[in-house]
Amino acid sequence: MSDKIIIFDTTLRDGEQCPGASMNLREKMEVARQLARLNVDVIEAGFPVISDGDFRAVNQIATEVRGPIIAGLARCVPGDIDAAAAAVKPAGDRARVHVFLATSKIHLEHKLRKAQEEIIRLAVEGVRRARALVRDVEFSPEDGSRTVPEFLAEITRAVIEAGATTVNIPDTVGYAVPDQFGELIRYLFDHVPNIHDAVVSVHCHNDLGLAVANSLAAVRAGARQVEGTINGIGERAGNAALEEVVMALRTRPEVFGHVTTDVNTREIVKSSRLISRMSGLLVPRSKAIVGENAFAHSSGIHQDGILKKRETYEIMDPHEVGWGETELPLTKHSGRHAMVKRLEHLGYTLNQEETEHVFRRFKEVGDRKKFVYDDDLAALIEDSSLGAPETYELEYFHVTSGTTTVPTATVRLRHNTLAPADGKDTPTETMQDSAPGNGAVDAAMKAIDRILGHQGHLAEYHVQAVTGGKDALGEVTLKVDFGDGKLITGKGASTDVIEASARAYLHAVSRVLVTGAAAVASKPTDTP
Ligand code: KIV
Ligand code: ZN
């Protein structure tokens, strides 16, 4: 049995299914490029049949991202399988189709209303169809952990015989506990005669907070692929946090049989931050490995111990996971070239128009704060609707607020549309309006609503300092419901939190107006 654990990242598929975490094409591309730098083995880039936006994203990732295998998810039906195969095709011999079909009694009786024999027939047909299109086919018996073990063994044998190269056992509803889940994997090794013809994988959800523990128990039982997401994002309580799985395997090799991964652990923190920004899901401060406090020792006894010998209180070297890798900051005197170099280092590739836009914002911020750090730059990028055919920019805003006045905001927006092909100047238009509100932030949002003719309901609002110091950029992340129940994320950054809020709101409105289709794509009702 191989010593290598294949790391399968589903941040862009299962992670993106988390309400309010939808990403547009550009955001997905940035995430995929970073996952490639992190050197995961497989990127599950999406569910191609779900929408044109999903298909395009998987297809573009398969075309442009080098290194990892690119997988597309498919239900066990011909249309899904064909769409997934077509989307991942540009990845060539790194293309994978991931087919799933539920196998537990409860799903068979109440969701699919099919007998076990029918399920095996459909699974075999689905795998064969996928194998006719790509060499690399993964099969997942959905709700595997709640499936009768004898039936699970039977379907596993059948799909391997039909050509599945990976069989993935999902704990779809996060019901498993480590000992029992490890036993289930052992059972499959003991009862499926052709089990060694495929890689055994696991995919654990975190409803009981056991996704990582269950994944690790499965590795001890022989699983050689682990699926999960960065920061553990995903539906409900999320998926196994890959950074935790990877660091547990690395920190306790004697427990896990000295298995290895190819993950470039120094890229972990950078990946976590990028994904937090792109998904709008903040990382809790005390989250293992990537939370702000993960390596912060506040007690005097701990600090003393660390100074004498790091290992007294630290089981991992923070540098090993990418903490403390921030480079020399830029200042308002830094030029365009220096800024572009930093952005490239951070994984952003901008065209000329986008560079100009971000450079303008960089200079504005540089005027207000002494140093512009990597995270500041990333925050500036995130609140711009880069790559969109038209954008709304905050040109001017003014608020009056206080204990004895009605808070009122005046906002002026610039509407930019794509430069016409004839090379004439980019058309722009400015629009201005004022509105009173419950507070300064509310008034600014209402003024934007009046200008753009939208009415958003603020469902979530977070503000946090991007970097330290009194002149720190405040980054606002908010989620807005525009009346259809879907939560749209907006991000904005500024040294002034009211301005950052206005920018974040404008970002969310722009996503609905301009890139809404990709950002709010809905999924079929029977998705996992
Ligand atoms: O949780 C689940 O069962 C899934 C499958 C598609 C693997 O996400
Ligand atoms: Zn899942």
PDB file of N, CA and C in Angstrom, residues 1 28 99 145 241 244 255 257 276 338 367 371 455 492 503 510 514:
ATOM      1  N   MET A   1       0.840  -1.200   0.000  1.00  0.00           N
ATOM      2  CA  MET A   1       0.000   0.000   0.000  1.00  0.00           C
ATOM      3  C   MET A   1       0.880   1.257   0.000  1.00  0.00           C
ATOM      4  N   LYS A  28     -13.002  32.135  -8.441  1.00  0.00           N
ATOM      5  CA  LYS A  28     -12.701  30.703  -8.518  1.00  0.00           C
ATOM      6  C   LYS A  28     -11.324  30.457  -9.143  1.00  0.00           C
ATOM      7  N   VAL A  99     -18.443  10.658 -10.061  1.00  0.00           N
ATOM      8  CA  VAL A  99     -19.859  10.297 -10.151  1.00  0.00           C
ATOM      9  C   VAL A  99     -20.362   9.889  -8.768  1.00  0.00           C
ATOM     10  N   SER A 145     -21.495   6.226   4.893  1.00  0.00           N
ATOM     11  CA  SER A 145     -21.295   5.819   6.292  1.00  0.00           C
ATOM     12  C   SER A 145     -22.572   5.264   6.906  1.00  0.00           C
ATOM     13  N   ALA A 241     -11.325  19.927   7.449  1.00  0.00           N
ATOM     14  CA  ALA A 241     -10.395  21.018   7.131  1.00  0.00           C
ATOM     15  C   ALA A 241      -9.072  20.383   6.685  1.00  0.00           C
ATOM     16  N   GLU A 244      -5.843  20.893   8.606  1.00  0.00           N
ATOM     17  CA  GLU A 244      -5.723  20.142   9.866  1.00  0.00           C
ATOM     18  C   GLU A 244      -5.323  18.699   9.580  1.00  0.00           C
ATOM     19  N   VAL A 255       1.868   7.780  14.436  1.00  0.00           N
ATOM     20  CA  VAL A 255       0.486   7.305  14.639  1.00  0.00           C
ATOM     21  C   VAL A 255      -0.154   6.879  13.319  1.00  0.00           C
ATOM     22  N   GLY A 257       1.377   5.773  10.493  1.00  0.00           N
ATOM     23  CA  GLY A 257       2.144   4.850   9.637  1.00  0.00           C
ATOM     24  C   GLY A 257       3.095   5.569   8.702  1.00  0.00           C
ATOM     25  N   SER A 276     -10.788  32.666   2.552  1.00  0.00           N
ATOM     26  CA  SER A 276     -11.669  33.407   3.451  1.00  0.00           C
ATOM     27  C   SER A 276     -12.166  34.670   2.749  1.00  0.00           C
ATOM     28  N   ALA A 338       6.324  47.918  -8.699  1.00  0.00           N
ATOM     29  CA  ALA A 338       6.476  47.223  -7.411  1.00  0.00           C
ATOM     30  C   ALA A 338       5.144  46.622  -6.976  1.00  0.00           C
ATOM     31  N   ASP A 367      -1.872  57.077   0.748  1.00  0.00           N
ATOM     32  CA  ASP A 367      -1.905  58.442   1.274  1.00  0.00           C
ATOM     33  C   ASP A 367      -2.390  58.474   2.716  1.00  0.00           C
ATOM     34  N   PHE A 371       2.174  52.112   5.770  1.00  0.00           N
ATOM     35  CA  PHE A 371       2.613  50.931   5.030  1.00  0.00           C
ATOM     36  C   PHE A 371       1.420  50.195   4.437  1.00  0.00           C
ATOM     37  N   GLN A 455     -32.927  47.091  -3.670  1.00  0.00           N
ATOM     38  CA  GLN A 455     -33.148  47.210  -2.248  1.00  0.00           C
ATOM     39  C   GLN A 455     -32.638  45.958  -1.578  1.00  0.00           C
ATOM     40  N   GLY A 492     -15.304  45.227   1.218  1.00  0.00           N
ATOM     41  CA  GLY A 492     -14.784  46.561   0.988  1.00  0.00           C
ATOM     42  C   GLY A 492     -13.723  46.885   2.010  1.00  0.00           C
ATOM     43  N   ARG A 503     -18.321  50.622   0.265  1.00  0.00           N
ATOM     44  CA  ARG A 503     -17.657  49.880  -0.813  1.00  0.00           C
ATOM     45  C   ARG A 503     -18.115  48.424  -0.839  1.00  0.00           C
ATOM     46  N   SER A 510     -23.026  45.284  -7.153  1.00  0.00           N
ATOM     47  CA  SER A 510     -22.422  45.110  -8.481  1.00  0.00           C
ATOM     48  C   SER A 510     -22.426  43.644  -8.878  1.00  0.00           C
ATOM     49  N   VAL A 514     -24.021  42.775 -12.244  1.00  0.00           N
ATOM     50  CA  VAL A 514     -23.092  42.517 -13.331  1.00  0.00           C
ATOM     51  C   VAL A 514     -22.721  41.051 -13.461  1.00  0.00           C
TER      52      VAL A 514
END
